Amino acid sequence: MVRYIRGLTVLSLLLVVALVPVSLSGAAMGGKLEIFSWWTAGGEAEGLSGMFSVYKKLYPGVEIVNATVAGGAGTNAKAVLATRLTGGDPPDSFQVHAGLEVQKYDPAGFLDPLDTIFKSEGWEKVFPTGLLTLLRYQGHYWSVPVNIHRANVMWYSKKVFTANYLTPPVTFDEFFKVADALKAKGIVPFVLGDKEGWEAGHAFEAVLIGTLGADAYRGLWTGKTQWTDARVAQALNTFKRMLTYTNSDHAALTWDGAGQYLIDAKGAMEIMGDWENGWFQSKNYADYGWAPPPGNTGVFDALSDSFSLPKKAPDRENAMNWLKVAGSKAGQEAFNPKKGSICARTDCNQSLFNPYLQSAAKDWRSNALVPSVIHGAAAFESWATQYKDALALFVTSGDVAKTQATLQAACKDAGVCK
Amino acid sequence: MARETVPVQIQSVPAPRIASRRWPPSADRIASVLLIAPSVLAIAVFVYGFIAFTGFASLTKWNTLRPDFTFIGLANYARLFSTVRFQIDLHNTVTFTILFLVLCLSLGFGLAVLLDRGVRGEGIFRSIFLFPLALSFIVTGVVWRWLLNPGSVELGSTGVNQLFDRAGLGFLKSGWYTDPGIGIKAVVVAATWQLSGYVMAMYLAGLRGIPEELREAALVDGASEVQIYRHIIVPLLHPITLGAIIILGHISLKIFDLVVAMTGPGPGFSSDVPAFFMFDTTFRGNYFAQGAGIAVILLIMVAVLIIPYLVFNLRTETQR
Amino acid sequence: MRAAVPRTRGEVPWLRLASYAVLVAAALFYLLPIYVLVITGMKSFAEVNLYRMWDLPSRFSLDSFVKAWLGSATQGFRGLSNNFWNSVRLAVPATLLSAALGSMNGYVLSKWRFRGSDSLFALLLFGMFIPYQSILIPLVQVLSRIGLYGSIPGLIFVHVVYGIPITTLIFRNYYATVPGELVEAGKIDGAGILGIYRSIMFPISMPAFAVVMIWQFTSIWNDFLFGVIVTPRPAVQPITVALNNLAGSYIVEWNVQMAGALLAALPTMLLYIVLGRYFMRGLLAGSLKA
C-alpha cells in the first residue's frame, strides 16, 4: 500500500509540475491573423514570409500565425482544411488554387465572395483576363491570386549536358536518344520523386500536352477530346517508357529531394513546376537550365495560388487587410521572386526577377495557355483526385489499357464525358 | 500505443445478494443508476448513435462539404469494391494482419520462454523489450521512416541498408517501403518493433502462472523439455494466445497513425490501408458517403473479430 | 506472480549461451531506433549527414533539440514547445476526469448491479474496440454544434467519452476482487452508496487509479487521430499532430525531426521508467489483484 501511495505521489507531482506553465501562453497582444498554406519548402516558405513582412510593416500590432500543413500540392493540408471548415473553426485565410478547385470548399456555403474588394482595389484592371475568368466561379470571385506558376518546365543540369555534349531534347524521340546516352554514362536521365502521389500525374500532364497539343489537351477537361482517344494511349506508352529512365529511389523522394540529383550532377532532367526554380535558389544552386518538356514548346501549363476568405474567419478585419496585401504590387513583388513564380499582376517590376522568371513572364504573354489539373485549375477536386490516383498506380502497374479506362471513367463520373 | 492494448479479461463479479425488485426502489438504487447514466448516455450517443449515423451516411449521395442525404442504397459499396485502390487496401490489410500476428506472437513467445528460463538481468531485458509500447505510433513512424529509408544506388545507402553495407551484408539491402513489392511489409517491421514486447509480457505472465509442480511431474514422467512445452505449456497458454490475437488483430485492422507518419499510401498504394483511404477520401476528397462506407466495412471487420470474443468472455464469467 | 527461479537443470552450457545471444540480439533490435534518435539529436548541424547516420557525434551538441523545441523564424517553421504544453493541458485533465468516471462506473457495475447491468457493461465495452473512423464524420458535426470543435476542452471531452469503456473495465475488475462483505458492513452502518464509496472503496482504489491514470495518460498523449481531426489549428494542436507536421515538412532537417520525436516521446518514456511496474499491471489489468 505504501508503495502505491509513493507511486501516486510521484505521479501527481509530475502532473502538477507539468501544469505550471499553462499560464505562460495565450493572451496575446492585439489581434491575430492565421494564414493557412502548404508552403513548407525552401523558396515558397521564404516567399510567404516576404509577404508577411510587408503585412507586418503595415499592421505591426497583428500577430501572424503561419499555419502550414506539410505535404506538397497540399495533399494533407486540404484534408485538414475541409475538416476545419465543416467544424466551424476556419483559419483567417487559406491557400487555394485558382480554378475549379474552389468548388471543393462549397464557396456559397463556406466562403465570402470578394467582388467588392476586387472592385475597390482595381484588380480587374491589373490581373490578366484569362486569370480573372479562371477565378470566377458561380459568377463571383472567391479568392485573390498572388502568382502564376508554370507546371510544364523541364529542368536540367547544365553541367551534365555540356559534359556529355548534349542539348535538351525538344521531341520525345530526342528525349529517348539523350536518355540512352546518359544512362550509358551512369547518369539518371529522368529524375523523379513521386513519394507524395501527385508528382507522376504532374509529369504526365506535360506528356499529354506534348502528345496531344494545347487544344486537344484542353479538350480533355471540357469533353471535346475523349480519354479513349488513341493519343492518350500513346501518351501513356511514352510515359511508361520514360519511367524506365528514372532514379531507383523515386518512390522515397519528394520533388525537391529528387532535385538534389541535378544539384549533385548525378541526374539530368526533371519535369516539375517552376517552384523548382525557387528551391534551387534557396540551395544556392545556379548551374541549371530550363526548357519546355518535349513537345511542349509554345504551351504554358498554368496554375495560380490564391487566398480566400472563409465566412467564419475569426479575425475578419485582419484577413481583409491580408487579402489586400496579397493582391498588392508590393506584396506580390515581395512574394514572387522568392517563391519562384511570376506576379499575377501585370505591373510588377521585372528587374526584381531572375532570368528564368523574366522568360516565364514573356512566355505567359505569348504562349498558348492551358490549365493544370493536378494543381486545381482544370477540373473539380474529385476528378483531379481520380486522375492523380490513376497515374500514381500507373507508375507501378504500367497497365496502359486499364489506366486509360480508369481515366475515361473518371471523366464520366465528373459528368463531362458521356 | 493504442488505447486498446489491454487484454479483456473480465473479472467475475459475485452475484448480488438478492436481486432487489422492491418498488419503489431505494434511494441508493436510484443513485446507482444516476451515477452511471452520464456514461451510458455518452456511449449511447457517441458510439452507437454515431455509428448509426455513419451507416446512414454511407447510403447517401453526400459528396460535398454540405450534407446531401439523397438515399442511393448500396451504390457506394458497389463502387468501393470495384475501386482498385480499395482492393489493394484490403489486400494490404490481410498481408499486414497475418505477418504482424505471426511475427509478434513468435517473437513474443520466444523471448518470454527465454526470460522465463531464468537469466541474469531479466528485468533489464524485459524493460528493453517493453518500452516501445510507451511511444506514440507517430514517433515510431518518424524514426522508422528514416531507418528504412533505402537511400539510392546513385547517392549511397541510408538507414538500415547502410548498416548492412558496413557489416558486409549488402545482399540484405532492400528498397523497403519504396519498393511496391514490399510496401506494407515494411510497416509491419515497425509495428512489430512496437508491439511484440507487449506479447512477450503477456506470455511471460502466463508462464509465471503455470505451477512449477506441473513441469516437475512431467519431468519425473520422463518428458523432454520440448514435449513439456508442446503438450503442457502451450495448451495452457491458449487463452493468452487468443487474447493477443484479438488485440493485435483489431489494431492491425485499424492501423492508421503509423502509416501516416511512416510511409503514406506509398508507391502504387503499396502501403495504403482502409483507414488511411477513409481519411483521404472523406476529408480531402469530400466523398463523405464513400468514407462512411469504408468506416462501416472497417467496423464490420473488427466486430467479426471482437464480438464472439466478448460474448465468450462474458458467458464464461456468468457461468463461473 | 512467481519469482523467477533460475532453472539450470539438464541444460547444456552452449544452450544457455545461445539464449543469451538471442536475447542480446533482440535487445539490439529494440534499442536500434533509440540509438539513432539519441545520437542524431546530439549532433551539431555541421555533423548531421544522412549518409553517416550511425556514426557517434564527435562533440556533444543540443542544437537539434533547441531547434525542434523553439522552431526557426528564418526557416519559417514552428517549434514544438507550444504543442508540448497543449498536450499537457490536454492529457492531465482528461486523465483525471476519465479515472474519476471509470471509478464510479466500475463501482456501480460491480457492487450495485441491477438487472441488465451486465449487458450494459458489454455494450460499453464494445466502444473500446470500434475503429474511430466509424464515428469521425458525425463527431466533427456534433462538436461544432455544441461549440467544442477546435478547442482543447473539446478534445478532452472526446478522450473522456471514448475512454469510458477501458477505465470502467479496469475499475470493475479491480472492485470485483473487493469482498462484498465490506460493502454490506458499510450498509449496516447506515452509509449510502456514495458514503460507502468515499469511506470504503475510494481509499483502497489507489492501485487501480495508478493503472488507469498511467494508461489513459499514455494513450491520450500518444493519440493522433482525434487530435488531427478535432484540433488541427496550430495554436491548439497536440504534440503528435505537430510532430507529424514537422516531420513532413521539407524545410525541417531530419535531425530536427528526430529530436522532435524524442521530445514527443519523453513524457511517456519517463512515466514508463519511473512507474514501469504499474505499466506491467496495466497490461495485465484483467488479473489485477490488490
PDB file of N, CA and C in Angstrom, chain A residues 93-141:
ATOM      1  N   SER A  93      -7.505  33.014 -43.500  1.00  0.00           N
ATOM      2  CA  SER A  93      -7.432  32.971 -44.958  1.00  0.00           C
ATOM      3  C   SER A  93      -6.654  31.724 -45.321  1.00  0.00           C
ATOM      4  N   PHE A  94      -7.025  31.085 -46.428  1.00  0.00           N
ATOM      5  CA  PHE A  94      -6.282  29.886 -46.797  1.00  0.00           C
ATOM      6  C   PHE A  94      -5.959  29.857 -48.275  1.00  0.00           C
ATOM      7  N   GLN A  95      -4.932  29.072 -48.565  1.00  0.00           N
ATOM      8  CA  GLN A  95      -4.434  28.934 -49.929  1.00  0.00           C
ATOM      9  C   GLN A  95      -5.351  28.017 -50.726  1.00  0.00           C
ATOM     10  N   VAL A  96      -5.688  28.440 -51.914  1.00  0.00           N
ATOM     11  CA  VAL A  96      -6.472  27.584 -52.794  1.00  0.00           C
ATOM     12  C   VAL A  96      -6.003  27.869 -54.211  1.00  0.00           C
ATOM     13  N   HIS A  97      -5.956  26.831 -55.044  1.00  0.00           N
ATOM     14  CA  HIS A  97      -5.569  27.067 -56.428  1.00  0.00           C
ATOM     15  C   HIS A  97      -6.703  27.762 -57.163  1.00  0.00           C
ATOM     16  N   ALA A  98      -6.337  28.751 -57.968  1.00  0.00           N
ATOM     17  CA  ALA A  98      -7.351  29.420 -58.771  1.00  0.00           C
ATOM     18  C   ALA A  98      -7.916  28.412 -59.763  1.00  0.00           C
ATOM     19  N   GLY A  99      -9.219  28.430 -59.941  1.00  0.00           N
ATOM     20  CA  GLY A  99      -9.831  27.486 -60.870  1.00  0.00           C
ATOM     21  C   GLY A  99     -10.895  26.661 -60.180  1.00  0.00           C
ATOM     22  N   LEU A 100     -11.178  25.512 -60.763  1.00  0.00           N
ATOM     23  CA  LEU A 100     -12.308  24.736 -60.277  1.00  0.00           C
ATOM     24  C   LEU A 100     -12.090  24.105 -58.907  1.00  0.00           C
ATOM     25  N   GLU A 101     -10.861  24.153 -58.414  1.00  0.00           N
ATOM     26  CA  GLU A 101     -10.592  23.592 -57.087  1.00  0.00           C
ATOM     27  C   GLU A 101     -11.491  24.210 -56.014  1.00  0.00           C
ATOM     28  N   VAL A 102     -11.848  25.458 -56.186  1.00  0.00           N
ATOM     29  CA  VAL A 102     -12.620  26.162 -55.157  1.00  0.00           C
ATOM     30  C   VAL A 102     -13.977  25.495 -54.924  1.00  0.00           C
ATOM     31  N   GLN A 103     -14.466  24.789 -55.926  1.00  0.00           N
ATOM     32  CA  GLN A 103     -15.753  24.102 -55.796  1.00  0.00           C
ATOM     33  C   GLN A 103     -15.765  23.175 -54.595  1.00  0.00           C
ATOM     34  N   LYS A 104     -14.611  22.564 -54.317  1.00  0.00           N
ATOM     35  CA  LYS A 104     -14.480  21.631 -53.206  1.00  0.00           C
ATOM     36  C   LYS A 104     -14.893  22.257 -51.875  1.00  0.00           C
ATOM     37  N   TYR A 105     -14.649  23.544 -51.735  1.00  0.00           N
ATOM     38  CA  TYR A 105     -14.939  24.199 -50.455  1.00  0.00           C
ATOM     39  C   TYR A 105     -16.348  24.769 -50.402  1.00  0.00           C
ATOM     40  N   ASP A 106     -17.162  24.402 -51.374  1.00  0.00           N
ATOM     41  CA  ASP A 106     -18.549  24.821 -51.372  1.00  0.00           C
ATOM     42  C   ASP A 106     -18.659  26.316 -51.097  1.00  0.00           C
ATOM     43  N   PRO A 107     -18.120  27.133 -52.004  1.00  0.00           N
ATOM     44  CA  PRO A 107     -17.965  28.565 -51.731  1.00  0.00           C
ATOM     45  C   PRO A 107     -19.242  29.245 -51.241  1.00  0.00           C
ATOM     46  N   ALA A 108     -20.364  28.878 -51.830  1.00  0.00           N
ATOM     47  CA  ALA A 108     -21.600  29.550 -51.406  1.00  0.00           C
ATOM     48  C   ALA A 108     -21.873  29.297 -49.926  1.00  0.00           C
ATOM     49  N   GLY A 109     -21.438  28.160 -49.423  1.00  0.00           N
ATOM     50  CA  GLY A 109     -21.727  27.831 -48.027  1.00  0.00           C
ATOM     51  C   GLY A 109     -20.646  28.257 -47.055  1.00  0.00           C
ATOM     52  N   PHE A 110     -19.385  28.283 -47.511  1.00  0.00           N
ATOM     53  CA  PHE A 110     -18.304  28.456 -46.550  1.00  0.00           C
ATOM     54  C   PHE A 110     -17.383  29.644 -46.805  1.00  0.00           C
ATOM     55  N   LEU A 111     -17.502  30.259 -47.986  1.00  0.00           N
ATOM     56  CA  LEU A 111     -16.602  31.374 -48.285  1.00  0.00           C
ATOM     57  C   LEU A 111     -17.392  32.650 -48.537  1.00  0.00           C
ATOM     58  N   ASP A 112     -16.701  33.769 -48.401  1.00  0.00           N
ATOM     59  CA  ASP A 112     -17.312  35.043 -48.742  1.00  0.00           C
ATOM     60  C   ASP A 112     -16.871  35.465 -50.138  1.00  0.00           C
ATOM     61  N   PRO A 113     -17.787  35.937 -50.971  1.00  0.00           N
ATOM     62  CA  PRO A 113     -17.387  36.429 -52.286  1.00  0.00           C
ATOM     63  C   PRO A 113     -16.567  37.711 -52.120  1.00  0.00           C
ATOM     64  N   LEU A 114     -15.631  37.910 -53.038  1.00  0.00           N
ATOM     65  CA  LEU A 114     -14.706  39.033 -52.888  1.00  0.00           C
ATOM     66  C   LEU A 114     -14.891  40.075 -53.980  1.00  0.00           C
ATOM     67  N   ASP A 115     -16.061  40.097 -54.592  1.00  0.00           N
ATOM     68  CA  ASP A 115     -16.284  41.017 -55.708  1.00  0.00           C
ATOM     69  C   ASP A 115     -16.020  42.474 -55.337  1.00  0.00           C
ATOM     70  N   THR A 116     -16.463  42.882 -54.158  1.00  0.00           N
ATOM     71  CA  THR A 116     -16.287  44.280 -53.742  1.00  0.00           C
ATOM     72  C   THR A 116     -14.828  44.669 -53.654  1.00  0.00           C
ATOM     73  N   ILE A 117     -14.041  43.821 -53.035  1.00  0.00           N
ATOM     74  CA  ILE A 117     -12.634  44.173 -52.862  1.00  0.00           C
ATOM     75  C   ILE A 117     -11.901  44.132 -54.208  1.00  0.00           C
ATOM     76  N   PHE A 118     -12.329  43.253 -55.119  1.00  0.00           N
ATOM     77  CA  PHE A 118     -11.754  43.275 -56.476  1.00  0.00           C
ATOM     78  C   PHE A 118     -11.997  44.630 -57.138  1.00  0.00           C
ATOM     79  N   LYS A 119     -13.200  45.179 -56.911  1.00  0.00           N
ATOM     80  CA  LYS A 119     -13.540  46.487 -57.486  1.00  0.00           C
ATOM     81  C   LYS A 119     -12.729  47.575 -56.822  1.00  0.00           C
ATOM     82  N   SER A 120     -12.801  47.621 -55.468  1.00  0.00           N
ATOM     83  CA  SER A 120     -12.193  48.743 -54.755  1.00  0.00           C
ATOM     84  C   SER A 120     -10.679  48.784 -54.949  1.00  0.00           C
ATOM     85  N   GLU A 121     -10.058  47.641 -55.117  1.00  0.00           N
ATOM     86  CA  GLU A 121      -8.606  47.614 -55.297  1.00  0.00           C
ATOM     87  C   GLU A 121      -8.221  47.721 -56.768  1.00  0.00           C
ATOM     88  N   GLY A 122      -9.218  47.756 -57.638  1.00  0.00           N
ATOM     89  CA  GLY A 122      -8.931  47.893 -59.064  1.00  0.00           C
ATOM     90  C   GLY A 122      -8.255  46.677 -59.671  1.00  0.00           C
ATOM     91  N   TRP A 123      -8.525  45.510 -59.086  1.00  0.00           N
ATOM     92  CA  TRP A 123      -7.811  44.312 -59.530  1.00  0.00           C
ATOM     93  C   TRP A 123      -8.263  43.831 -60.914  1.00  0.00           C
ATOM     94  N   GLU A 124      -9.502  44.160 -61.271  1.00  0.00           N
ATOM     95  CA  GLU A 124      -9.958  43.679 -62.581  1.00  0.00           C
ATOM     96  C   GLU A 124      -9.144  44.282 -63.702  1.00  0.00           C
ATOM     97  N   LYS A 125      -8.420  45.386 -63.371  1.00  0.00           N
ATOM     98  CA  LYS A 125      -7.589  46.016 -64.401  1.00  0.00           C
ATOM     99  C   LYS A 125      -6.165  45.453 -64.402  1.00  0.00           C
ATOM    100  N   VAL A 126      -5.688  45.011 -63.246  1.00  0.00           N
ATOM    101  CA  VAL A 126      -4.281  44.595 -63.196  1.00  0.00           C
ATOM    102  C   VAL A 126      -4.067  43.079 -63.352  1.00  0.00           C
ATOM    103  N   PHE A 127      -5.118  42.278 -63.160  1.00  0.00           N
ATOM    104  CA  PHE A 127      -4.953  40.845 -63.406  1.00  0.00           C
ATOM    105  C   PHE A 127      -5.358  40.544 -64.843  1.00  0.00           C
ATOM    106  N   PRO A 128      -4.633  39.627 -65.500  1.00  0.00           N
ATOM    107  CA  PRO A 128      -4.982  39.297 -66.880  1.00  0.00           C
ATOM    108  C   PRO A 128      -6.379  38.672 -66.982  1.00  0.00           C
ATOM    109  N   THR A 129      -7.016  38.886 -68.118  1.00  0.00           N
ATOM    110  CA  THR A 129      -8.391  38.411 -68.301  1.00  0.00           C
ATOM    111  C   THR A 129      -8.511  36.897 -68.122  1.00  0.00           C
ATOM    112  N   GLY A 130      -7.539  36.168 -68.689  1.00  0.00           N
ATOM    113  CA  GLY A 130      -7.597  34.708 -68.595  1.00  0.00           C
ATOM    114  C   GLY A 130      -7.662  34.248 -67.146  1.00  0.00           C
ATOM    115  N   LEU A 131      -6.893  34.925 -66.324  1.00  0.00           N
ATOM    116  CA  LEU A 131      -6.855  34.578 -64.905  1.00  0.00           C
ATOM    117  C   LEU A 131      -8.179  34.925 -64.226  1.00  0.00           C
ATOM    118  N   LEU A 132      -8.723  36.098 -64.571  1.00  0.00           N
ATOM    119  CA  LEU A 132      -9.994  36.519 -63.970  1.00  0.00           C
ATOM    120  C   LEU A 132     -11.095  35.517 -64.300  1.00  0.00           C
ATOM    121  N   THR A 133     -11.080  35.004 -65.546  1.00  0.00           N
ATOM    122  CA  THR A 133     -12.071  34.012 -65.943  1.00  0.00           C
ATOM    123  C   THR A 133     -11.920  32.756 -65.081  1.00  0.00           C
ATOM    124  N   LEU A 134     -10.679  32.358 -64.888  1.00  0.00           N
ATOM    125  CA  LEU A 134     -10.385  31.169 -64.088  1.00  0.00           C
ATOM    126  C   LEU A 134     -10.883  31.340 -62.656  1.00  0.00           C
ATOM    127  N   LEU A 135     -10.784  32.568 -62.131  1.00  0.00           N
ATOM    128  CA  LEU A 135     -11.130  32.828 -60.737  1.00  0.00           C
ATOM    129  C   LEU A 135     -12.633  32.873 -60.512  1.00  0.00           C
ATOM    130  N   ARG A 136     -13.379  33.201 -61.554  1.00  0.00           N
ATOM    131  CA  ARG A 136     -14.814  33.369 -61.363  1.00  0.00           C
ATOM    132  C   ARG A 136     -15.497  31.999 -61.311  1.00  0.00           C
ATOM    133  N   TYR A 137     -16.232  31.779 -60.275  1.00  0.00           N
ATOM    134  CA  TYR A 137     -16.986  30.534 -60.143  1.00  0.00           C
ATOM    135  C   TYR A 137     -18.369  30.897 -59.623  1.00  0.00           C
ATOM    136  N   GLN A 138     -19.397  30.385 -60.270  1.00  0.00           N
ATOM    137  CA  GLN A 138     -20.778  30.735 -59.947  1.00  0.00           C
ATOM    138  C   GLN A 138     -20.967  32.259 -59.936  1.00  0.00           C
ATOM    139  N   GLY A 139     -20.246  32.935 -60.848  1.00  0.00           N
ATOM    140  CA  GLY A 139     -20.445  34.359 -61.022  1.00  0.00           C
ATOM    141  C   GLY A 139     -19.727  35.257 -60.022  1.00  0.00           C
ATOM    142  N   HIS A 140     -18.913  34.677 -59.138  1.00  0.00           N
ATOM    143  CA  HIS A 140     -18.227  35.512 -58.144  1.00  0.00           C
ATOM    144  C   HIS A 140     -16.734  35.207 -58.100  1.00  0.00           C
ATOM    145  N   TYR A 141     -15.976  36.177 -57.563  1.00  0.00           N
ATOM    146  CA  TYR A 141     -14.578  35.917 -57.226  1.00  0.00           C
ATOM    147  C   TYR A 141     -14.545  35.398 -55.798  1.00  0.00           C
TER     148      TYR A 141
END
